[in-house]
mmCIF file of C-alpha atoms in Angstrom:
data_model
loop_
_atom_site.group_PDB
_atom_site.id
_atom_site.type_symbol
_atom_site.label_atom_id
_atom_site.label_comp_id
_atom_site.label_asym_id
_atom_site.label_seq_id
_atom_site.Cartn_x
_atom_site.Cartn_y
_atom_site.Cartn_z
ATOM 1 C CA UNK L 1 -29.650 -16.828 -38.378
ATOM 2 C CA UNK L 2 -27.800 -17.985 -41.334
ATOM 3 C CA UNK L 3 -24.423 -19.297 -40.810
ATOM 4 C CA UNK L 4 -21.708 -18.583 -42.904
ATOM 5 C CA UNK L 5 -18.655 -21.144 -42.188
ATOM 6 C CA UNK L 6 -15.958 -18.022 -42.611
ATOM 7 C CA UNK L 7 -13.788 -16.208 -40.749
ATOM 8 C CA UNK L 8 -12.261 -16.264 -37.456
ATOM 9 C CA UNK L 9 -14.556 -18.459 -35.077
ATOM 10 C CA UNK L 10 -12.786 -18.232 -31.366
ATOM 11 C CA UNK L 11 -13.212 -21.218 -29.257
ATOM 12 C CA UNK L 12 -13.647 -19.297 -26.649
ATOM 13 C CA UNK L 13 -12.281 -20.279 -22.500
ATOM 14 C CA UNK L 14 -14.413 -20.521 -20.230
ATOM 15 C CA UNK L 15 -14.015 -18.169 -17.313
ATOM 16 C CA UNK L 16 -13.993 -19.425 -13.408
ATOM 17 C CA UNK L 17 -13.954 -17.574 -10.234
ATOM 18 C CA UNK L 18 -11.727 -18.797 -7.214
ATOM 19 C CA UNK L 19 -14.536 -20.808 -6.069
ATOM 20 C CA UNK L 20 -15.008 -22.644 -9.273
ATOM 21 C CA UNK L 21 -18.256 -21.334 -10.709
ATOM 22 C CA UNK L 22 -18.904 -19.797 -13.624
ATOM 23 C CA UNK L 23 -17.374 -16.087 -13.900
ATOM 24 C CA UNK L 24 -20.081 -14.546 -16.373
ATOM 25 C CA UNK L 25 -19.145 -11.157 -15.790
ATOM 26 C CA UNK L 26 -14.951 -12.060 -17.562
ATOM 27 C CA UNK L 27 -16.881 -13.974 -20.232
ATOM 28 C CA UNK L 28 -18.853 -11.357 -21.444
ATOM 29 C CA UNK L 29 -15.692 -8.822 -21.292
ATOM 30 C CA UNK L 30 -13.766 -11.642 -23.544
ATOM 31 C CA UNK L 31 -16.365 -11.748 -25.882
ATOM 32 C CA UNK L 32 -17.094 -7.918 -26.030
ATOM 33 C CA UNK L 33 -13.706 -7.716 -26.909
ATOM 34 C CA UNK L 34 -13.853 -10.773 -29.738
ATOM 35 C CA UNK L 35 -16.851 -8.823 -30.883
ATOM 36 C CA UNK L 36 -15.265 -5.765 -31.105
ATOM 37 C CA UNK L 37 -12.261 -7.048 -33.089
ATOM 38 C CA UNK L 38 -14.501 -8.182 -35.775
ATOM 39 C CA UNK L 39 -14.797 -12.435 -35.646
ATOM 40 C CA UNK L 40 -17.117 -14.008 -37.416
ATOM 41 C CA UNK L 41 -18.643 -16.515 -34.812
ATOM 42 C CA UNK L 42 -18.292 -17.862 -31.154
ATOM 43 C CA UNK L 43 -17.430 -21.420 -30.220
ATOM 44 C CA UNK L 44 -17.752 -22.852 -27.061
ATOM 45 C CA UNK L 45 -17.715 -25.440 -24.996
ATOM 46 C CA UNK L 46 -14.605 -27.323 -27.475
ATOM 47 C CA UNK L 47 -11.336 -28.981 -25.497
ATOM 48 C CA UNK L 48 -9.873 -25.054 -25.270
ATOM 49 C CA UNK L 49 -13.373 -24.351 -23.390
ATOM 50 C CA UNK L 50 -12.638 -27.197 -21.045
ATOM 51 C CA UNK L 51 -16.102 -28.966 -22.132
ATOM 52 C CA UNK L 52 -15.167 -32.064 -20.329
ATOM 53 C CA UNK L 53 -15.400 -30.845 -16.903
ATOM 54 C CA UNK L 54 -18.569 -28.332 -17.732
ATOM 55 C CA UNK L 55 -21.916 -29.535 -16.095
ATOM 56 C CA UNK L 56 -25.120 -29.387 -18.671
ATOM 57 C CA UNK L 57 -26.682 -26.480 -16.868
ATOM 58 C CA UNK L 58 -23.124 -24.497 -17.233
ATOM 59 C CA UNK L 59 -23.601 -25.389 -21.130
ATOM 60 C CA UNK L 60 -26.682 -24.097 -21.913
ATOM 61 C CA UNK L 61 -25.745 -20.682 -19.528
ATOM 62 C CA UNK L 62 -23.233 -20.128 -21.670
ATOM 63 C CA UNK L 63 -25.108 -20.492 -24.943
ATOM 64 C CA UNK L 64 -27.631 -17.925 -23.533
ATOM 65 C CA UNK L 65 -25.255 -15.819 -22.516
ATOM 66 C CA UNK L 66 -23.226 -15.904 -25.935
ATOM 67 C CA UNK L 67 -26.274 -15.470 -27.801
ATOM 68 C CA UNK L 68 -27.300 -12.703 -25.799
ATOM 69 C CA UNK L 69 -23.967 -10.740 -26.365
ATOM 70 C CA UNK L 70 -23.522 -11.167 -30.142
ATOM 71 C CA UNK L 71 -27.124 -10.348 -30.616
ATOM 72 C CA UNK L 72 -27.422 -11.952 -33.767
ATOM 73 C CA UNK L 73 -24.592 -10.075 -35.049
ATOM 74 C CA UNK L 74 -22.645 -13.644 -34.976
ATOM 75 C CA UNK L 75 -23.511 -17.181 -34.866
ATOM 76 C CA UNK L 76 -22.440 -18.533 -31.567
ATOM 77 C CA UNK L 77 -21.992 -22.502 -32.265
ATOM 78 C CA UNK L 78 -21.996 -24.952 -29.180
ATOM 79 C CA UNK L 79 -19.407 -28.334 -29.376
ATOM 80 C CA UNK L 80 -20.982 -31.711 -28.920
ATOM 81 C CA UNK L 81 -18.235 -33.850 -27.781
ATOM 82 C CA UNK L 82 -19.787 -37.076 -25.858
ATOM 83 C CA UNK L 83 -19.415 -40.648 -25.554
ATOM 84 C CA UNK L 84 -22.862 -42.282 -26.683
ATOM 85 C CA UNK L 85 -24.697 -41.252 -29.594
ATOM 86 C CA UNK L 86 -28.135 -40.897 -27.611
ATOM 87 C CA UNK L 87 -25.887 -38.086 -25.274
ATOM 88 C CA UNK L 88 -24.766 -36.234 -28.198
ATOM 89 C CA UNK L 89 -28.107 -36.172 -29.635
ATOM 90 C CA UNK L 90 -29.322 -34.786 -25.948
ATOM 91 C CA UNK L 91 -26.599 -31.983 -26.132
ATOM 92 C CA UNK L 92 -27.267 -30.987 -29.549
ATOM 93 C CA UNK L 93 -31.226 -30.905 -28.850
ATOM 94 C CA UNK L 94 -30.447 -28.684 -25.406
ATOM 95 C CA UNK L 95 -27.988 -26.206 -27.250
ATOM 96 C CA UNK L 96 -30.406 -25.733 -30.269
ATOM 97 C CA UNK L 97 -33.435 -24.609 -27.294
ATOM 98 C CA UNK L 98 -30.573 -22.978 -26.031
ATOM 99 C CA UNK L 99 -30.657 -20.810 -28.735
ATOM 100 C CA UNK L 100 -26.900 -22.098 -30.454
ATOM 101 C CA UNK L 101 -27.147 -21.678 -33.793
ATOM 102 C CA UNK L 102 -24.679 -24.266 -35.101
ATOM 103 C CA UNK L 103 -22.981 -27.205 -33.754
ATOM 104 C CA UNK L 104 -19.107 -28.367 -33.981
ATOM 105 C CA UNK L 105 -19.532 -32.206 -33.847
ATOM 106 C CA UNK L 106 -16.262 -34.739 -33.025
ATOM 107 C CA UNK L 107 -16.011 -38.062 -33.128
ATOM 108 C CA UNK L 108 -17.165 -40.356 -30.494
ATOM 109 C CA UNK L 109 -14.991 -39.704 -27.625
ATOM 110 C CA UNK L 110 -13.047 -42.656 -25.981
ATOM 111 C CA UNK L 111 -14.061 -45.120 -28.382
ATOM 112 C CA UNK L 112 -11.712 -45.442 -31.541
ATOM 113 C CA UNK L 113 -14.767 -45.533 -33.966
ATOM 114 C CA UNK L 114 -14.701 -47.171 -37.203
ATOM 115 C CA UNK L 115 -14.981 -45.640 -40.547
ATOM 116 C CA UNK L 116 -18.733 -46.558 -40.677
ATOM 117 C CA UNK L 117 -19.771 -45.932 -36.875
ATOM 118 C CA UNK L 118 -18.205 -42.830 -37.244
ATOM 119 C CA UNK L 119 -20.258 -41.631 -39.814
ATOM 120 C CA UNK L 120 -23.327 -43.062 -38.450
ATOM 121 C CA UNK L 121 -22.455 -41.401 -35.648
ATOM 122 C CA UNK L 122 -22.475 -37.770 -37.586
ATOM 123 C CA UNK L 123 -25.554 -38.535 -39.189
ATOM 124 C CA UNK L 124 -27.606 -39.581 -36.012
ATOM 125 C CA UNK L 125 -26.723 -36.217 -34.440
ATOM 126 C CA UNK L 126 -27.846 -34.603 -38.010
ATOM 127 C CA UNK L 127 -30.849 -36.010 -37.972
ATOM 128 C CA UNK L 128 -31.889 -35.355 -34.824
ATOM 129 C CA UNK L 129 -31.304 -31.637 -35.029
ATOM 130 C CA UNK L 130 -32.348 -28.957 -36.974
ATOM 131 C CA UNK L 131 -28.804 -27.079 -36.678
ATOM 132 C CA UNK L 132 -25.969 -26.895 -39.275
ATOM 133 C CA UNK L 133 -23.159 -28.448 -38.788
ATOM 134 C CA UNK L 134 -18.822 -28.240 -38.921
ATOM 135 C CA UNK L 135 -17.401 -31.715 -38.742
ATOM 136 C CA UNK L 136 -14.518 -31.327 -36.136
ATOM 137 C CA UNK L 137 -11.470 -33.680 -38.017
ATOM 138 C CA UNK L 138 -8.286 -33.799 -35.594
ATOM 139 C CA UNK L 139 -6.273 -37.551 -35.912
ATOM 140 C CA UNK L 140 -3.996 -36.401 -34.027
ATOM 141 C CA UNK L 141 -5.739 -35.870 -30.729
ATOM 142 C CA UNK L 142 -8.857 -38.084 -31.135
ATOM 143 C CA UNK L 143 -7.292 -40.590 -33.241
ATOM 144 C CA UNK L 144 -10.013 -41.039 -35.824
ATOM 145 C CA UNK L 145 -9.699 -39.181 -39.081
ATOM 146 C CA UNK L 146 -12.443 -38.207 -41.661
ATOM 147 C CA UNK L 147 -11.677 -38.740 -45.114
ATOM 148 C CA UNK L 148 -12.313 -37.695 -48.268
ATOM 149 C CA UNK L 149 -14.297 -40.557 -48.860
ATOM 150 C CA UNK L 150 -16.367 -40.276 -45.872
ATOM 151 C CA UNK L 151 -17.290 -36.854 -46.460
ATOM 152 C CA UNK L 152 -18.976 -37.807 -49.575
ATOM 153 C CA UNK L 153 -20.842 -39.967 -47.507
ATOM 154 C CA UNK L 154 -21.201 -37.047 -44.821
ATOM 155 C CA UNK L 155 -22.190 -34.108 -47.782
ATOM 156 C CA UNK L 156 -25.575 -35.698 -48.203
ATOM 157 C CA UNK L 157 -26.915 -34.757 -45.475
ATOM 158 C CA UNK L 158 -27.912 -30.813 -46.013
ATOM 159 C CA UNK L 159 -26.964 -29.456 -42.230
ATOM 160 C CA UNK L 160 -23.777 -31.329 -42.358
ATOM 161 C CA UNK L 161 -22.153 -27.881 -44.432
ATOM 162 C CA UNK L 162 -18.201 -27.683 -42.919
ATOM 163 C CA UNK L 163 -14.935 -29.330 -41.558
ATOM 164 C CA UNK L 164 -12.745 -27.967 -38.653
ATOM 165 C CA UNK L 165 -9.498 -29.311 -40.370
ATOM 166 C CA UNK L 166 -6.906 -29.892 -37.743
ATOM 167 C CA UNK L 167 -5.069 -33.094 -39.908
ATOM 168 C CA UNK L 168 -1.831 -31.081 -39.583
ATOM 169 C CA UNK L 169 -1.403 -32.046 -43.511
ATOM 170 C CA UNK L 170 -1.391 -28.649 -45.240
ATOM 171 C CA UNK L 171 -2.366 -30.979 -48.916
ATOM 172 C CA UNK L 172 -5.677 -32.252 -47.022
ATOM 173 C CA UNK L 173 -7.529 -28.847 -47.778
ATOM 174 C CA UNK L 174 -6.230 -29.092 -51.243
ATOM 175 C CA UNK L 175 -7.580 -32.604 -51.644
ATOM 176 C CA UNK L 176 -11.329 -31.576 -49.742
ATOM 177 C CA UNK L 177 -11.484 -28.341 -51.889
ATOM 178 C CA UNK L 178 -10.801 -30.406 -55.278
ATOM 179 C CA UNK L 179 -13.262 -33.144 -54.474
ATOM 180 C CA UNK L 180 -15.660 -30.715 -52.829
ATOM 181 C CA UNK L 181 -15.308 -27.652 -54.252
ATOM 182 C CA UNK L 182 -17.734 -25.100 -52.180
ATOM 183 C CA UNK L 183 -19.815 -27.811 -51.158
ATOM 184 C CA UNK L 184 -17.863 -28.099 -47.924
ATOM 185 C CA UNK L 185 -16.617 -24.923 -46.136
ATOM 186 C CA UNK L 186 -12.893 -25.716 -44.767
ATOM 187 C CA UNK L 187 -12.275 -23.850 -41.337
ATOM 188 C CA UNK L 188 -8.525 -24.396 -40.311
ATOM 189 C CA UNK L 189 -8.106 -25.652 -36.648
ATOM 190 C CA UNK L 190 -4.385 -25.388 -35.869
ATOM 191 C CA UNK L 191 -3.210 -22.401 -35.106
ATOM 192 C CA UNK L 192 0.639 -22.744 -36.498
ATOM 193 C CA UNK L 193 -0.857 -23.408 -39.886
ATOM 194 C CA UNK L 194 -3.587 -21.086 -39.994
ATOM 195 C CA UNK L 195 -2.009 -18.292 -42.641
ATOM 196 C CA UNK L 196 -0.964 -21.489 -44.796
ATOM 197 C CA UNK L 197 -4.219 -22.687 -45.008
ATOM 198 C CA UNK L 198 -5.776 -19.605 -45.840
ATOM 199 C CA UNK L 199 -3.445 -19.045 -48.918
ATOM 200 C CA UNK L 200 -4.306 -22.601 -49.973
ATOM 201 C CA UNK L 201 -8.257 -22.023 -49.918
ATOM 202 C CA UNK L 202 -9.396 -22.433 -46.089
ATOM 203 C CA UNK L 203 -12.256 -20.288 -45.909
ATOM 204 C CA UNK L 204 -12.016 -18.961 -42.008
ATOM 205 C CA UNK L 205 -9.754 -20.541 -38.777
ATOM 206 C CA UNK L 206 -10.832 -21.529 -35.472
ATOM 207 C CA UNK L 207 -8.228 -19.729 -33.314
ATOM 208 C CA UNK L 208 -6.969 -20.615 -30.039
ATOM 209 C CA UNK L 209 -5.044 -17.225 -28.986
ATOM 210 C CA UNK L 210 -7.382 -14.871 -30.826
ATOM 211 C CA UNK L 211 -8.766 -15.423 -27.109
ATOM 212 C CA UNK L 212 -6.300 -12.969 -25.819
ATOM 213 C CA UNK L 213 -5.137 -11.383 -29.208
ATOM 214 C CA UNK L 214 -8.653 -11.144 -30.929
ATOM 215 C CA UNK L 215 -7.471 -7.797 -33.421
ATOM 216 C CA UNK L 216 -4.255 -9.696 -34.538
ATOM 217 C CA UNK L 217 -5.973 -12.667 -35.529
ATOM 218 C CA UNK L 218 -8.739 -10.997 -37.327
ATOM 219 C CA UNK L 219 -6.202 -8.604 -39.514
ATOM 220 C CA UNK L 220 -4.070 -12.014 -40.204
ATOM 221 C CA UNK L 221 -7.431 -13.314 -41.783
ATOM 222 C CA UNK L 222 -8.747 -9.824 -43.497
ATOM 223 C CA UNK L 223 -5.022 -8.967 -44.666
ATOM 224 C CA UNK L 224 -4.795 -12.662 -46.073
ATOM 225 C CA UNK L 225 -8.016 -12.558 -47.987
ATOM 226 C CA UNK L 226 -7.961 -8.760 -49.213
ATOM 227 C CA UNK L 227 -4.502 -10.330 -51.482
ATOM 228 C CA UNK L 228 -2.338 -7.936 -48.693
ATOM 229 C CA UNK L 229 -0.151 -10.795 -47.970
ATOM 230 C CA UNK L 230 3.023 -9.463 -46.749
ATOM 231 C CA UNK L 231 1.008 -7.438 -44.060
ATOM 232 C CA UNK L 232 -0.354 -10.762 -42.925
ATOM 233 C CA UNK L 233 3.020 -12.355 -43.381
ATOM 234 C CA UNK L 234 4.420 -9.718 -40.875
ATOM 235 C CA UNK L 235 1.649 -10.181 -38.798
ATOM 236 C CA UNK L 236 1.876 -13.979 -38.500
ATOM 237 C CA UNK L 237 5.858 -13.660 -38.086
ATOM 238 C CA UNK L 238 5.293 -12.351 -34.615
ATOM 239 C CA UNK L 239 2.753 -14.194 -33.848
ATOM 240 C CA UNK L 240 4.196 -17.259 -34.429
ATOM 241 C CA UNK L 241 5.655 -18.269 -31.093
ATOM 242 C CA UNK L 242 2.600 -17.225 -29.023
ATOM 243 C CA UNK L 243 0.516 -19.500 -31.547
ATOM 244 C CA UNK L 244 3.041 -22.260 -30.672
ATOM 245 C CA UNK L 245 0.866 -21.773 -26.955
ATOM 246 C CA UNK L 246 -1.909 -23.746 -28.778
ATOM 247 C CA UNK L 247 -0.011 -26.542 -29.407
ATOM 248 C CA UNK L 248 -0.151 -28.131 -26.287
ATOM 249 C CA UNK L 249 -1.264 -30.164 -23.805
ATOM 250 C CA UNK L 250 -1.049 -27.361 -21.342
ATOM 251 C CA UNK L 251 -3.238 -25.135 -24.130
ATOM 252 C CA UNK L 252 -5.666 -24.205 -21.695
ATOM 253 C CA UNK L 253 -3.369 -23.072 -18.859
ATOM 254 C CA UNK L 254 -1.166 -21.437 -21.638
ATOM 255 C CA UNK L 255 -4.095 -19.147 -23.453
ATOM 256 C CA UNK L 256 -5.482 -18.534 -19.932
ATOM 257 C CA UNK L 257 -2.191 -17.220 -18.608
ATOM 258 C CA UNK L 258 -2.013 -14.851 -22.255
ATOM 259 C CA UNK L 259 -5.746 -13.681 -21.402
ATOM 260 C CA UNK L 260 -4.493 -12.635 -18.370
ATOM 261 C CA UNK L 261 -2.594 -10.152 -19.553
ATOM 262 C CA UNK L 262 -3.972 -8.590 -22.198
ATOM 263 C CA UNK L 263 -6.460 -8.009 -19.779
ATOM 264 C CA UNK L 264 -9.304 -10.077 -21.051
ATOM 265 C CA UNK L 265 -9.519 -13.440 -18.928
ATOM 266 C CA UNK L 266 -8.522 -14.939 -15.686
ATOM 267 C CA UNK L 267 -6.161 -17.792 -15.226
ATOM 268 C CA UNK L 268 -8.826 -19.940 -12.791
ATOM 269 C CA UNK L 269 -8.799 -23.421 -14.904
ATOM 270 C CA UNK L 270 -11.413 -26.733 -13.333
ATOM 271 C CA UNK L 271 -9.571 -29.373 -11.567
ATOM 272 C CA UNK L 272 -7.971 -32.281 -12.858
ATOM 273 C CA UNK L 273 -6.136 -29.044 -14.749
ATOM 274 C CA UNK L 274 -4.239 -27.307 -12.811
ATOM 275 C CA UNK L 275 -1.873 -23.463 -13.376
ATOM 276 C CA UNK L 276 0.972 -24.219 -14.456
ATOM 277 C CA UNK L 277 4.240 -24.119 -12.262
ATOM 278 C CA UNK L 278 8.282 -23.473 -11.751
ATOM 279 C CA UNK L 279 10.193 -23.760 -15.108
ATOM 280 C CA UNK L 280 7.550 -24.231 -17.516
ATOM 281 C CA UNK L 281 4.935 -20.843 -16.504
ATOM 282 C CA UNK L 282 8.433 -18.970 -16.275
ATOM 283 C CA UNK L 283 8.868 -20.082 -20.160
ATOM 284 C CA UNK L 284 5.232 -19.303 -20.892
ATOM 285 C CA UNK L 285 5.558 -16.137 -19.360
ATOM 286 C CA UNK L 286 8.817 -15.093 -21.291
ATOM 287 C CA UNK L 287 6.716 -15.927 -24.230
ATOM 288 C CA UNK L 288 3.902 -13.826 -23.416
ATOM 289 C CA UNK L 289 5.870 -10.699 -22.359
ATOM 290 C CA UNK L 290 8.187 -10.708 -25.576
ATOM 291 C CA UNK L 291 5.002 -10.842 -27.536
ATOM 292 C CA UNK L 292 3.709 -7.965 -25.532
ATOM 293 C CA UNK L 293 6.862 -5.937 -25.848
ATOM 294 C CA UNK L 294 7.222 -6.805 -29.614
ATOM 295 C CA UNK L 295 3.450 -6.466 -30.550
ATOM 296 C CA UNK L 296 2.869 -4.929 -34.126
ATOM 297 C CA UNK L 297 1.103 -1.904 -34.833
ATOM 298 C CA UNK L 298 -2.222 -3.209 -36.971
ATOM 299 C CA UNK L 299 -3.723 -1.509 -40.723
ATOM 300 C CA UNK L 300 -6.723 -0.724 -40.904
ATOM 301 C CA UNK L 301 -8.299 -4.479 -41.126
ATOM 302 C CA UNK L 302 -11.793 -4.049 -40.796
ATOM 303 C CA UNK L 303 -14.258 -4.855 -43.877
ATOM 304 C CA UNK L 304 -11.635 -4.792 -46.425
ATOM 305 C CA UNK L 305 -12.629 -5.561 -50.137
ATOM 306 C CA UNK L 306 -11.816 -9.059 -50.982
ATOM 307 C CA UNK L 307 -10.274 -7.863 -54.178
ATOM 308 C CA UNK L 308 -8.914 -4.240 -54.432
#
């Protein structure tokens, strides 16, 4: 299918059971409820998915088994995050027989990367696949940044179609839209700046707590782009400190304990990680439960006209 680099993209958790294996059956009532909310794609396997502890075979069952539920009513893109170029290339080649149909590439992992292995990098994994591509661009956790300038190095290649921007510098979409124009499709990747960079031209968000809040996020995005912005404003204003959650190094143990009680997840995280404990889960928690008790009635959000 043809993927269009808009919306709200989840990067989904992945779901144990007790005994650490994969629990299918929570996954697929997450993602029926993502689907039902209206998002416009599935990620998985990104650092919210826990990617660095899944095995290869766990991978590619949970490509087939996001395909399967979104039925081609949403792309469902697979992360390549890997150390050597020749293991990215593998990964990208498994998810596309998989049946992924996009990938969200980072940098080389471990290795602070130049500017020019970097993109070599990118392009080997383009090459070697037939699937499009979102550039995943966060300095602040991987410590390599994509500029400007190697995007117009990166734009050449035809599959290579869309940035996960997760700078944290609000002017960085202004200065990739102005050089880029629709060339590149902007996706923003930090959850505390997400209604920001939609009013500044961000074309879609990959969402952390839409996990547990799916409907929320979606009407933040539809309100945003239908021009309804103090509905979206409102929205976001409550959301704000449960987006905070994402923020983290704990992000996986925090979404995880949210998914637990709206019902859609389990808190079961893959060792070294482990749930979190004493003061800090009581402060989660409070969050959680005064989002809960505070949650906002939602508009009507679903396939509103962009201009009304």
């Amino acid at each position: 299918m043809k993927v269009q680099w808009k919306g709200i993209m989840p990067a989904v958790t992945t779901k144990f059971k007790d005994d650490d294996s994969l629990d299918l059956g929570m996954f697929g009532k997450n993602m029926k409820a993502q689907l039902n909310a209206g998002v416009h794609g599935i990620i998985l396997g990104g650092s919210l998915g826990e990617a660095s502890t899944l095995r290869k075979q766990e991978k590619l069952t949970l490509i087939r088994e996001a395909v399967g539920l979104a039925s081609g009513t949403v792309p469902v893109t697979m992360t390549i995050a890997e150390q050597a170029t020749k293991a990215a290339i593998e990964v990208a080649q498994s998810a596309e027989k998989a049946g992924a149909n996009a990938l969200m590439v980072l940098p080389p992992m471990r290795y602070k990367s130049t500017d020019y292995e970097t993109v070599v990098y990118f392009k080997e994994i383009a090459r070697n696949s037939n699937l499009p591509i979102m550039i995943y661009n966060n300095p602040v956790d991987y410590k390599i940044e994509v500029t400007v300038r190697m995007f117009e190095e990166l734009i050449t290649v035809k599959t290579i179609q869309a940035v996960k921007e997760s700078t944290r510098d609000i002017t960085n979409i202004g200065r990739l839209r102005n050089r880029f124009g629709d060339e590149l499709a902007i996706l923003c990747g930090v959850d505390t700046l997400a209604l920001e960079s939609l009013l500044v031209g961000a074309d879609g968000w990959v969402a952390g707590l839409v996990c547990a809040f799916p409907a929320e996020t979606v009407a933040i995005y539809e309100l945003a782009k239908a021009g309804r912005i103090e509905e979206a404003l409102e929205i976001y204003r409550w959301f704000l400190p449960l987006l905070e959650l994402d923020i983290s190094p704990q992000l996986v143990q925090n979404i995880k304990l949210a998914e637990v009680a709206t019902g859609i997840g389990t808190e079961q995280v893959r060792p070294p990680r482990l749930p979190l404990q004493g003061e800090e889960r009581k402060r989660v928690l409070q969050i959680i439960e005064n989002g809960l008790r505070t949650r906002p009635s939602l508009p009507a959000y679903k396939n509103l006209n962009l201009v009304e």
